[in-house]
Coordinates of C-alpha atoms and ligand atoms in Angstrom, one line a residue:
X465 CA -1.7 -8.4 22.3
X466 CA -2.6 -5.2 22.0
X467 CA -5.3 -4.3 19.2
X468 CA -6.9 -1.0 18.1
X469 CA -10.4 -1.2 17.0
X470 CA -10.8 1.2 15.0
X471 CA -9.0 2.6 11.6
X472 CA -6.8 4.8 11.4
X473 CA -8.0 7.4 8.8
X474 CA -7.1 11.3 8.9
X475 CA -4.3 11.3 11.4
X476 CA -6.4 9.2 13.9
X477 CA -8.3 5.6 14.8
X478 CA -11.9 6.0 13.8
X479 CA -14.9 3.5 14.7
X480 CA -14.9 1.6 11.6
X481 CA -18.2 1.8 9.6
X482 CA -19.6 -2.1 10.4
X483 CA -19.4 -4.1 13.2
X484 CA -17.8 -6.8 12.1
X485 CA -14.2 -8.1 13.2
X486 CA -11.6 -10.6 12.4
X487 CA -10.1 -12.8 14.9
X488 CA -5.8 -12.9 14.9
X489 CA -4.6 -16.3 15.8
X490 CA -1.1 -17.3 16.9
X491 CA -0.2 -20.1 14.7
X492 CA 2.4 -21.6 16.9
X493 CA -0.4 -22.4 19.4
X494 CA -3.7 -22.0 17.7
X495 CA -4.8 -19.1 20.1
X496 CA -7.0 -16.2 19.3
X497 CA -4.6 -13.0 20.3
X498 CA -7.1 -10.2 19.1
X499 CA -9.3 -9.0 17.0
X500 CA -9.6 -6.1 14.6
X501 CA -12.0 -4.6 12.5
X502 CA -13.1 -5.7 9.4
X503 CA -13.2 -2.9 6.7
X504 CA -16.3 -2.3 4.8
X505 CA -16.3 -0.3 1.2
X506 CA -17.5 2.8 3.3
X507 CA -14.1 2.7 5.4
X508 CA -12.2 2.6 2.5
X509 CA -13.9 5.7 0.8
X510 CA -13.5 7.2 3.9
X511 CA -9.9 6.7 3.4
X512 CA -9.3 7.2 0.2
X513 CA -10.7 10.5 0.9
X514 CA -8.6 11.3 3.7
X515 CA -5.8 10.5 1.2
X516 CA -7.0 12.5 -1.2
X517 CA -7.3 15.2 0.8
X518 CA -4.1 15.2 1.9
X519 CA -2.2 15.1 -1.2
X520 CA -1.9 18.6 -3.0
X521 CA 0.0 19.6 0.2
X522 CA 1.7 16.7 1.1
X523 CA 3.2 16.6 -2.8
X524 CA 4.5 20.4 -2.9
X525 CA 6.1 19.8 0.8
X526 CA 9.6 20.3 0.2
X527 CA 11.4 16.5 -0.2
X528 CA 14.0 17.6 2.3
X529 CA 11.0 17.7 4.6
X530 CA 9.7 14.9 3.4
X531 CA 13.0 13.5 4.1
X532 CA 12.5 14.2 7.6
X533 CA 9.3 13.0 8.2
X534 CA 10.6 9.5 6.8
X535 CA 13.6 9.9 9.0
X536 CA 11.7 10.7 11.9
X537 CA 9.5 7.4 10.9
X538 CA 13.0 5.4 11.0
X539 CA 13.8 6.3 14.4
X540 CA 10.2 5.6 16.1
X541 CA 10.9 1.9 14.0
X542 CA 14.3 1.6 15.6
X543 CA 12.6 2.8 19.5
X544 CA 9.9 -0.1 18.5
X545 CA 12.1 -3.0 17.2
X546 CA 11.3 -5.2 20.4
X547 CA 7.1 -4.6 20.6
X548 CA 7.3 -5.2 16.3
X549 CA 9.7 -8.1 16.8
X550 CA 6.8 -9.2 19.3
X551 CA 3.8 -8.5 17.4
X552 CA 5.7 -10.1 14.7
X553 CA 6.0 -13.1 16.4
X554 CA 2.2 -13.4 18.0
X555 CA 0.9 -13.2 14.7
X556 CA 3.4 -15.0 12.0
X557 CA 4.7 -17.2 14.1
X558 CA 8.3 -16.7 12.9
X559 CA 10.8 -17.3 15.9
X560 CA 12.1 -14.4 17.6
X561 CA 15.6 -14.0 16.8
X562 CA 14.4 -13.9 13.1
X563 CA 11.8 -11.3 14.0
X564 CA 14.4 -9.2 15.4
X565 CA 17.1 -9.8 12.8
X566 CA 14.4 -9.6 9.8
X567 CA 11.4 -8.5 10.6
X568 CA 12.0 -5.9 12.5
X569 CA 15.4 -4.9 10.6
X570 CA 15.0 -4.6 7.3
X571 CA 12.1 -2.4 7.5
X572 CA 14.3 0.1 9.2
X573 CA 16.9 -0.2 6.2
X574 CA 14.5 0.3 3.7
X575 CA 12.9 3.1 5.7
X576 CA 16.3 4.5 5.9
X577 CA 17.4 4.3 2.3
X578 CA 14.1 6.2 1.3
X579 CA 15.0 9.2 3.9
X580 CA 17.9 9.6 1.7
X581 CA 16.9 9.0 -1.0
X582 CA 14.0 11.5 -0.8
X583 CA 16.3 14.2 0.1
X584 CA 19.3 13.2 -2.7
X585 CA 16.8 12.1 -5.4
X586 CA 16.9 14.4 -8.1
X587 CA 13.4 15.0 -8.8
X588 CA 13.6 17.4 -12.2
X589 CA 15.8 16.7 -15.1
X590 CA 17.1 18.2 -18.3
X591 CA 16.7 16.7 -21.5
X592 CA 18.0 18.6 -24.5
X593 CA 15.5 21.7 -24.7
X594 CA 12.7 20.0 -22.0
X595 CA 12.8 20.0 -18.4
X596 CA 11.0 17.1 -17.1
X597 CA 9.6 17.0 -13.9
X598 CA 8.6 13.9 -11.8
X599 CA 6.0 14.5 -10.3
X600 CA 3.8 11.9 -7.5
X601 CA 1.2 9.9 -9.0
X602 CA -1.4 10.6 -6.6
X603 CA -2.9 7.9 -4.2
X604 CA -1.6 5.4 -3.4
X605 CA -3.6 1.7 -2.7
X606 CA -1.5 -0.4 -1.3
X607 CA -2.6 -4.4 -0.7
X608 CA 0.4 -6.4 1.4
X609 CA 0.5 -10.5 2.3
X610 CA 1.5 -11.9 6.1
X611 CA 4.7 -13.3 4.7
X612 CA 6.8 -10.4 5.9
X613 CA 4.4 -8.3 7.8
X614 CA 6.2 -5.0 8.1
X615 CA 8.7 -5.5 5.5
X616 CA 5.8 -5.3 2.8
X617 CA 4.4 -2.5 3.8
X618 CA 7.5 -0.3 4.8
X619 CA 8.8 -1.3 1.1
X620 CA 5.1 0.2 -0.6
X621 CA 4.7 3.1 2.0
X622 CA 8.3 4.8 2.7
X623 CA 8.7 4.8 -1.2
X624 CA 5.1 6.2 -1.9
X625 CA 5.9 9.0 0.9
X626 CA 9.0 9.5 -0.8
X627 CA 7.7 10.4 -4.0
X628 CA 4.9 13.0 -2.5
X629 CA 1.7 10.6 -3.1
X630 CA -0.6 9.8 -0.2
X631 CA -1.7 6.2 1.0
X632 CA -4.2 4.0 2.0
X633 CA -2.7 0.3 3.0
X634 CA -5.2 -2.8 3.2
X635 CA -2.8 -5.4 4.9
X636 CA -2.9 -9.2 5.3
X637 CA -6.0 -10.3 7.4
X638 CA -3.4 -13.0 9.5
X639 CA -1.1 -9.7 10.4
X640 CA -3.1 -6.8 11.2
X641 CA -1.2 -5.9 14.5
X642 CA 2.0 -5.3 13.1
X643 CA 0.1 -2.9 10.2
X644 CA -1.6 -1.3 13.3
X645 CA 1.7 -0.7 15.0
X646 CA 3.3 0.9 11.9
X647 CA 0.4 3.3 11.6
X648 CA 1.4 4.2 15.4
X649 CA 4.5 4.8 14.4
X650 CA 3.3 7.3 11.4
X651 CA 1.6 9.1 14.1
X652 CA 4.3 9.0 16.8
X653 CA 6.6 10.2 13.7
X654 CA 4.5 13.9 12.7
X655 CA 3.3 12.4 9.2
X656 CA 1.1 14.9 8.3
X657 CA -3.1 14.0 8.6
X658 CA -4.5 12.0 5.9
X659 CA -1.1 11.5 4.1
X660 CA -0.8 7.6 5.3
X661 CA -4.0 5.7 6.2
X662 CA -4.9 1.9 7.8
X663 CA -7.6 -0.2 6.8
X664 CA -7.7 -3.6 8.3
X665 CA -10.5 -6.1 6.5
X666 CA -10.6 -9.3 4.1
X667 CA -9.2 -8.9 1.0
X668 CA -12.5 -9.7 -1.2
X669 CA -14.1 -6.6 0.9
X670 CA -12.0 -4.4 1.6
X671 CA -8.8 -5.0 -0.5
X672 CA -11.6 -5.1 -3.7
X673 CA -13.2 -2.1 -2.5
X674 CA -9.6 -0.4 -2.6
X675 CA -8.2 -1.8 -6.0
X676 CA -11.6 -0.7 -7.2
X677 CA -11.7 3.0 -6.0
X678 CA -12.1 5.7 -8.6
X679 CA -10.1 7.8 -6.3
X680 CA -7.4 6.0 -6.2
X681 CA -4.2 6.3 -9.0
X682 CA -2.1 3.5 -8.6
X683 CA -2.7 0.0 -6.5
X684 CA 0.8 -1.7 -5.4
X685 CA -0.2 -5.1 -4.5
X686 CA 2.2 -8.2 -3.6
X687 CA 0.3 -12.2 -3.0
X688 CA -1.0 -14.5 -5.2
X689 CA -1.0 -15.1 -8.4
X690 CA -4.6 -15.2 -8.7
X691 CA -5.4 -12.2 -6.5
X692 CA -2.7 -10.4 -8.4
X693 CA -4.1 -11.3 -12.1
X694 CA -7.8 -9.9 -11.0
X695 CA -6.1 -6.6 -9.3
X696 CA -3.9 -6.4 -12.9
X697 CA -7.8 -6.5 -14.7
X698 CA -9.4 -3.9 -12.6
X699 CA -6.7 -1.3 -12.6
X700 CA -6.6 -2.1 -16.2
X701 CA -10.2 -1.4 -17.4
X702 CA -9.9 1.8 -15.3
X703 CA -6.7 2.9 -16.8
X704 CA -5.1 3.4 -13.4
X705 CA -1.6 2.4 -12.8
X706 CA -0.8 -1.0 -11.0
X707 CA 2.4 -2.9 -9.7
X708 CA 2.1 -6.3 -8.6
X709 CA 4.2 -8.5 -7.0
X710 CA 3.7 -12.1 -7.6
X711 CA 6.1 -14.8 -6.2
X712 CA 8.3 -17.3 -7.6
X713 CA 9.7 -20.6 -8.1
X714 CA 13.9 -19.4 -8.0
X715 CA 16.7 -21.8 -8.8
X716 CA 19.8 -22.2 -6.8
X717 CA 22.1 -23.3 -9.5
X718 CA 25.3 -24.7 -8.2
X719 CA 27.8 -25.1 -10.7
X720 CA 30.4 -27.7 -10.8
X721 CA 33.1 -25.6 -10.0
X722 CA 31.7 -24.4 -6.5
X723 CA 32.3 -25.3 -2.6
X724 CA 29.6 -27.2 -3.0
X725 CA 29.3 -27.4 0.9
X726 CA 29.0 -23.9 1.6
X727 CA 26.1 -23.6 -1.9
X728 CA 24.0 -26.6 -0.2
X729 CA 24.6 -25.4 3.1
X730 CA 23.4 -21.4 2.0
X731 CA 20.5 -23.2 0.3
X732 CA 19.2 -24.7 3.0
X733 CA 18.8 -22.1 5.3
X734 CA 17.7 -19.6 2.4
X735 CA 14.8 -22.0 2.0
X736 CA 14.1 -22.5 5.4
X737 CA 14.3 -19.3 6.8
X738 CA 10.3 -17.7 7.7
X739 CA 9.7 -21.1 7.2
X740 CA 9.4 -21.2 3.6
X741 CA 7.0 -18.5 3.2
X742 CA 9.2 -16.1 1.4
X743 CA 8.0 -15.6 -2.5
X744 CA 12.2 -15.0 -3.5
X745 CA 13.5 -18.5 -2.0
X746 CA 15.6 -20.8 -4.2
X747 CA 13.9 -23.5 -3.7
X748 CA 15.0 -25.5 -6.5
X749 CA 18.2 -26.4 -6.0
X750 CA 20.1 -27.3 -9.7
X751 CA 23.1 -29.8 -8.9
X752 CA 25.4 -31.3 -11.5
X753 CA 24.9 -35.0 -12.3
X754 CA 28.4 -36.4 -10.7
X755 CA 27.9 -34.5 -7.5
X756 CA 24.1 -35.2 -7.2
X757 CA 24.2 -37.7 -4.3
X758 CA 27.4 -35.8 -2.6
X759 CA 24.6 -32.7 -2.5
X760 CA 21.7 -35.4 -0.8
X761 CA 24.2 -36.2 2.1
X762 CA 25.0 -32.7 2.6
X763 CA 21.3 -31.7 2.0
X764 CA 20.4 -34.2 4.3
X765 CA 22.8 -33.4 7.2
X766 CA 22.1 -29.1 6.9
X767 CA 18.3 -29.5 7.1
X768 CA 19.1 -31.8 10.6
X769 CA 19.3 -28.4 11.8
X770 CA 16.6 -26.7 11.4
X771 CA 13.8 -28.2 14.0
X772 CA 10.4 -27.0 13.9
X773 CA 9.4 -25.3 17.1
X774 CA 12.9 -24.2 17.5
X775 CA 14.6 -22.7 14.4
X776 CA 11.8 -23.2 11.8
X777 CA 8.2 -21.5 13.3
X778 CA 4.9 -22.2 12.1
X779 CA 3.1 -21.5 8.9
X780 CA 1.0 -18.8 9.4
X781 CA -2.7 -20.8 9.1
X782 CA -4.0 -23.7 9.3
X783 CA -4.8 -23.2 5.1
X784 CA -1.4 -22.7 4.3
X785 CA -0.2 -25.9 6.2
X786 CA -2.9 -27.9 4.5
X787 CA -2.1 -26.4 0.8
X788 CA 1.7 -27.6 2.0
X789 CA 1.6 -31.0 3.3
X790 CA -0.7 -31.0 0.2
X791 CA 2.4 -30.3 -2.2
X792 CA 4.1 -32.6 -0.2
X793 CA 2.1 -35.6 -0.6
X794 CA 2.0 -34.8 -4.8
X795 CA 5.3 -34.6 -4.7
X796 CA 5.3 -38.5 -3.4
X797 CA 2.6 -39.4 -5.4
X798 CA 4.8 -37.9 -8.8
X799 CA 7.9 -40.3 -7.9
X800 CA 10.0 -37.8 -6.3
X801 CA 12.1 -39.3 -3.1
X802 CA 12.6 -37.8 0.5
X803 CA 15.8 -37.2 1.7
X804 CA 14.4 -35.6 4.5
X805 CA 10.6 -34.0 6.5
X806 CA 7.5 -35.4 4.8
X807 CA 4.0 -34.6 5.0
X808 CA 3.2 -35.2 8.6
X809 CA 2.6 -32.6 11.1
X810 CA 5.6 -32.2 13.6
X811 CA 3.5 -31.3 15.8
X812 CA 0.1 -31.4 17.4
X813 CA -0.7 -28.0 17.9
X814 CA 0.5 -25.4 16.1
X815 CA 0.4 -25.0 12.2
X816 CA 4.0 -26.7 11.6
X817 CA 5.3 -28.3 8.5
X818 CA 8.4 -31.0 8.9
X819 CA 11.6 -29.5 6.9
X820 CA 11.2 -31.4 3.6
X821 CA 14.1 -32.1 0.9
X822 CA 13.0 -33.8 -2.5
X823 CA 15.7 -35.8 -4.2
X824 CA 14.9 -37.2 -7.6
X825 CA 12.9 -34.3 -9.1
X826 CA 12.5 -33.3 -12.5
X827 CA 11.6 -30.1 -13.4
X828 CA 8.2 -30.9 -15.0
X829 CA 7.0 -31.9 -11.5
X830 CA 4.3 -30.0 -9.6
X831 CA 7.0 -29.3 -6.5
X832 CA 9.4 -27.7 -9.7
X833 CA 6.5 -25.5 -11.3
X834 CA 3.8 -24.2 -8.3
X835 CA 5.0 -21.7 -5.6
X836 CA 4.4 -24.1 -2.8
X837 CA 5.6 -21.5 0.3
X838 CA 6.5 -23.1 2.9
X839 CA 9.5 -25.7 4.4
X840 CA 10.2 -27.4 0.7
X841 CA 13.0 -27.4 -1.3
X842 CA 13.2 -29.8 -4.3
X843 CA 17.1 -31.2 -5.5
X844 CA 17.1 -31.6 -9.1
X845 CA 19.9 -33.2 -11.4
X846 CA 21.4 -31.5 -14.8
X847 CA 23.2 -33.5 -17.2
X848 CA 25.4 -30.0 -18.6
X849 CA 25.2 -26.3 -18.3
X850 CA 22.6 -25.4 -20.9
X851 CA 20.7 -28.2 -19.3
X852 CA 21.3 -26.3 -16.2
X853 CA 20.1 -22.9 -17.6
X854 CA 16.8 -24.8 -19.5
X855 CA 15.8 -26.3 -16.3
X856 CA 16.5 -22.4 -14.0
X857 CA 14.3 -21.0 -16.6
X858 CA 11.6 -23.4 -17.0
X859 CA 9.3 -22.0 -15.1
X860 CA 6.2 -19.2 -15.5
X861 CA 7.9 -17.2 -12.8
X862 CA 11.4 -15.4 -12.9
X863 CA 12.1 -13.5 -9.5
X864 CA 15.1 -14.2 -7.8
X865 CA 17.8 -16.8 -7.9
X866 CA 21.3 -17.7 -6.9
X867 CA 24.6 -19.3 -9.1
X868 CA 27.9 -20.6 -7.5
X869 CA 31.0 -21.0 -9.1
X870 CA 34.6 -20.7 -7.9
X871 CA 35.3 -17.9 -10.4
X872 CA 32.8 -14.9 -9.7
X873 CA 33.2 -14.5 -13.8
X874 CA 31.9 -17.6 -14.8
X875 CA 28.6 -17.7 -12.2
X876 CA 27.9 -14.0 -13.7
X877 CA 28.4 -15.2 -17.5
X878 CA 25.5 -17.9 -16.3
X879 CA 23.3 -15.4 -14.3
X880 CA 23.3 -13.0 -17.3
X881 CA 21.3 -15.7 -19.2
X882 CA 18.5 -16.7 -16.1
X883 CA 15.1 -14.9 -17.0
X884 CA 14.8 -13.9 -13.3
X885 CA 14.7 -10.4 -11.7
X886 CA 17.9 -10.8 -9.0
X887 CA 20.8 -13.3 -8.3
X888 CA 22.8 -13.5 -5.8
X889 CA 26.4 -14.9 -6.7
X890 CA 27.8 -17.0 -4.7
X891 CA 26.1 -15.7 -1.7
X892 CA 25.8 -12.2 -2.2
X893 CA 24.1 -10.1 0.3
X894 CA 20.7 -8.3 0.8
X895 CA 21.1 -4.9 -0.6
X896 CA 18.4 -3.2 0.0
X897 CA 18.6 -0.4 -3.0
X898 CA 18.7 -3.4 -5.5
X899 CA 15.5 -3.5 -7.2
X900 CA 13.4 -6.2 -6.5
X901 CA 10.7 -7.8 -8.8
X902 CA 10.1 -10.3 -11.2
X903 CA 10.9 -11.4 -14.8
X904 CA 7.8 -13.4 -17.1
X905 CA 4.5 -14.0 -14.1
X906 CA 6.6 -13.0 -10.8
X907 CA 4.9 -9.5 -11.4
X908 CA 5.1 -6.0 -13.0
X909 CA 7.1 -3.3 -11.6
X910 CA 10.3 -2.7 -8.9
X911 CA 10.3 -2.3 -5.1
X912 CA 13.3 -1.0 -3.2
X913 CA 15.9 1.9 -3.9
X914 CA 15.7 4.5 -6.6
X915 CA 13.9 2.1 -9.0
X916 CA 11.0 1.3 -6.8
X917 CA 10.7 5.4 -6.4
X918 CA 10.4 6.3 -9.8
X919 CA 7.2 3.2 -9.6
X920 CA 5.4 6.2 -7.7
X921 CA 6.9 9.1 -10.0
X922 CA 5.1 10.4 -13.1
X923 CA 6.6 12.9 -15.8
X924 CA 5.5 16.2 -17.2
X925 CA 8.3 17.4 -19.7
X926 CA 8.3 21.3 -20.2
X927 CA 9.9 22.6 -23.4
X928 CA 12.1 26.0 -24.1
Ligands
LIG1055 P1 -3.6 -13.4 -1.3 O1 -3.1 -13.0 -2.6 O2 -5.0 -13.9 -1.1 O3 -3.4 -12.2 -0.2 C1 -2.5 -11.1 -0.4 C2 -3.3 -9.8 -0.1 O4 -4.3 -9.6 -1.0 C3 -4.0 -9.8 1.3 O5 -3.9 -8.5 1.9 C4 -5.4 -10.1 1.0 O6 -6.3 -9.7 1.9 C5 -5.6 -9.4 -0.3 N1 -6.6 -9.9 -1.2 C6 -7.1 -11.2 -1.3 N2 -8.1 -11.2 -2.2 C7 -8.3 -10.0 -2.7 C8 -9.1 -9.4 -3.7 N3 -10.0 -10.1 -4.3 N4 -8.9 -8.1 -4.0 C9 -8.0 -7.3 -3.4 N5 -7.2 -7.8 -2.4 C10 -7.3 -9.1 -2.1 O7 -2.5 -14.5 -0.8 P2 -2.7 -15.6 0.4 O8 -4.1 -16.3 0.2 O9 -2.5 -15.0 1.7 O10 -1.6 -16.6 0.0 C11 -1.7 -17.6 -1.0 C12 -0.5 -17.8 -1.8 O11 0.0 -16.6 -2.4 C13 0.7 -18.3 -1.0 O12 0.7 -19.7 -0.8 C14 1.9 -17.9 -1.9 O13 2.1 -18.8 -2.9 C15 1.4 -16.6 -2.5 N6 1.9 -15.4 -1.8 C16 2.9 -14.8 -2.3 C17 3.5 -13.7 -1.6 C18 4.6 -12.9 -2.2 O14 5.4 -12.3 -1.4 N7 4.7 -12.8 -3.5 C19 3.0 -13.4 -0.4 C20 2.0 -14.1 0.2 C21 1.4 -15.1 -0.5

């Protein structure tokens, strides 16, 4: 795989300031693929002043122009869907149909929506005797996980561009190459010097270093809950803006009304899909009492399907298989059933997790409460609807979540009371100007569409 060893900082790749490096390793087969650099404090000052730089000119450019420039990013995304699909695939692990369909897609929808949306946005408004003018925060740290390698980033940076602010991105030490490849692309695309900028390093280094920085205005960070909670601290105590993104623990509630196939069958693969590691997946699934055991056998029969190696890749280290087939194993040890997986490896090399379906859970359970991320879903029985609606809500997190019914009406009425930041109804599709982001501890802040603009917009109000 093809690595650069430098940073790219100020419109090109730099020798980074130490000489240390971090090895990327292909987790379907354990192999080291490359190696990048890893980032130092001094490399990101050296950014962060490249950003800062950059700025003044970069926010008075005309958003039509910006516009273009994002545009113009789009297309060298849509010229590089195979090589990112690739990368994708060398460093996640996630099989490469998905990485074309996904991984390499939906980053050029989002890019997309924000070239419109910079030029149609209306960036001054009128309100009674003020005009109010939203203007760009400033820089722009931006801190992304592995889970969706370019996804993440492309939903931080194309909205940050958007609003005129400059940025510096610290992405996920397992995916560097795909972060690498983007910054290509920001060069390939005319992005002006300085106004997007690539530091690869560990995240108590360099991500610290860049939550940290005095020069930077607002951090955008999406991981753990821990990481995120320390992030949330800093930015605090230096009265700097901060969004964070924090993962969740979503319900699949299928009411009794609903094809009850097609909701199990949906569930399945939303849970499965980038095996597990996606922080929006239902993977509680909320099943009325009298149809409980109707849902195993179907449960049982979807997941058949999905066969590690083949449909369901890798984790993406040998940490997060481990903190997995750990959740598994207290999932067995708190009296929930298999119905199917377990915690053995599938295989012998490679970081795989079997494709694992918990019947008999109850929603105090460690599987019902903790994030696991990865191949799990957990099957849980209500007695009634508000039973239904105590158990979707009875978690810390609130991001995303799903309701069936056979009348559209009824799953909405239910979906208006779930403390969660998106549901689909009866599978509804990705839209990728919804916002995203969580209710309660699934974060602060919106990603995606107008909403996750105005996150990089600030106001100054002129009165006549
Ligand atoms: P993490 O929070 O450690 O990493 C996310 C990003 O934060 C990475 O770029 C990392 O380098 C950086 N980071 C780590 N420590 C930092 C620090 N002290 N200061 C600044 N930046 C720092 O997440 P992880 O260890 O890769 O994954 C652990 C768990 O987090 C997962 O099992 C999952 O539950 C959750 N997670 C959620 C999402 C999501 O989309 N919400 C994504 C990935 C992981």
């Amino acid at each position: 795989m093809k690595a650069h060893d430098g940073m790219y900082i100020g419109g090109q790749w730099r020798p980074a300031a130490g000489p240390d490096t971090i090895a990327v390793v292909n987790p379907a087969d354990e192999q080291v693929i490359a190696h990048v650099p890893a980032g130092t404090a001094d490399d990101v000052d050296a950014a962060v002043r490249a950003a800062r730089e950059a700025f003044p000119a970069w926010a008075a450019t005309p958003p039509a122009e910006r516009a273009a420039r994002i545009a113009a990013l789009r297309d060298v995304l849509v010229a590089r869907k195979d090589e990112i699909a690739e990368t994708v695939t060398a460093e996640l692990g996630a099989p490469l149909a998905l990485s074309r369909t996904v991984h390499a897609g939906v980053p050029v929808l989002v890019a997309g929506s924000y070239a419109e949306l910079a030029a149609s946005y209306s960036f001054e408004e009128r309100i009674g005797n003020s005009t109010v003018l939203l203007e760009p925060v400033g820089v722009v740290g931006a801190i992304t996980p592995w889970n969706y390698p370019l996804h993440q980033v492309v939903a931080k940076v194309a909205p940050a561009l958007a609003a005129g602010c400059t940025v510096v991105l610290k992405p996920a030490e397992d995916t560097p190459l795909t972060a690498q490849l983007f910054a290509e692309a920001i060069h390939e695309a005319g992005l002006p010097a300085g106004v997007f900028n690539l530091v690869t390093g560990l995240g108590p280094v360099a991500g610290q270093a860049l939550a940290a920085h005095e020069g930077v205005d607002l951090v955008s960070f999406t991981g753990s809950t821990a990481v995120g909670r320390q992030i949330g601290a800093t930015a605090g105590a230096a009265v700097k803006r901060v969004a964070v993104e924090l993962g969740g623990k979503s319900a699949n509630v299928i009411l009794p009304s609903a094809d009850l196939a097609k909701a199990v069958s949906v569930g399945i693969a939303n849970v499965m899909s980038n095996s597990g590691q996606t922080c929006s997946a239902w993977t509680r699934m909320l099943v009325h009492r009298n149809q409980y055991d109707e849902a195993l056998a179907l449960a049982a029969a979807a997941v058949a399907k999905y066969v590690p190696g083949e449909r369901v890749g890798p984790l993406v280290n040998a940490k997060q298989q481990k903190r997995v087939r750990g959740y598994i194993e207290k999932g067995l040890a708190e009296g929930a059933r298999l119905v199917a997986g377990g915690p053995e490896a599938p295989h012998e090399t490679g970081y795989y997790v079997s494709p694992t379906v918990f019947a008999d859970v109850t929603w105090d359970m460690t599987i019902a409460q903790e994030e696991i991320f990865g191949p799990v879903l957990s099957i849980l029985k209500y007695e009634d609807e508000e039973d239904a609606l105590r158990i979707a809500n009875g978690t810390v997190y609130g991001l995303a979540g799903a309701v069936w019914a056979a009348d559209e009406a009824e799953a909405v009425a239910f979906a208006r009371r779930m403390d969660t930041g998106q549901v689909d109804i009866n599978g509804g599709r990705f839209n990728p100007l919804a916002p995203f982001g969580g209710y309660k501890q699934s974060g602060v802040g919106r990603e995606l569409g107008p909403h996750g603009l105005s996150e990089y917009l600030q106001t100054k109000s002129l009165q006549f």
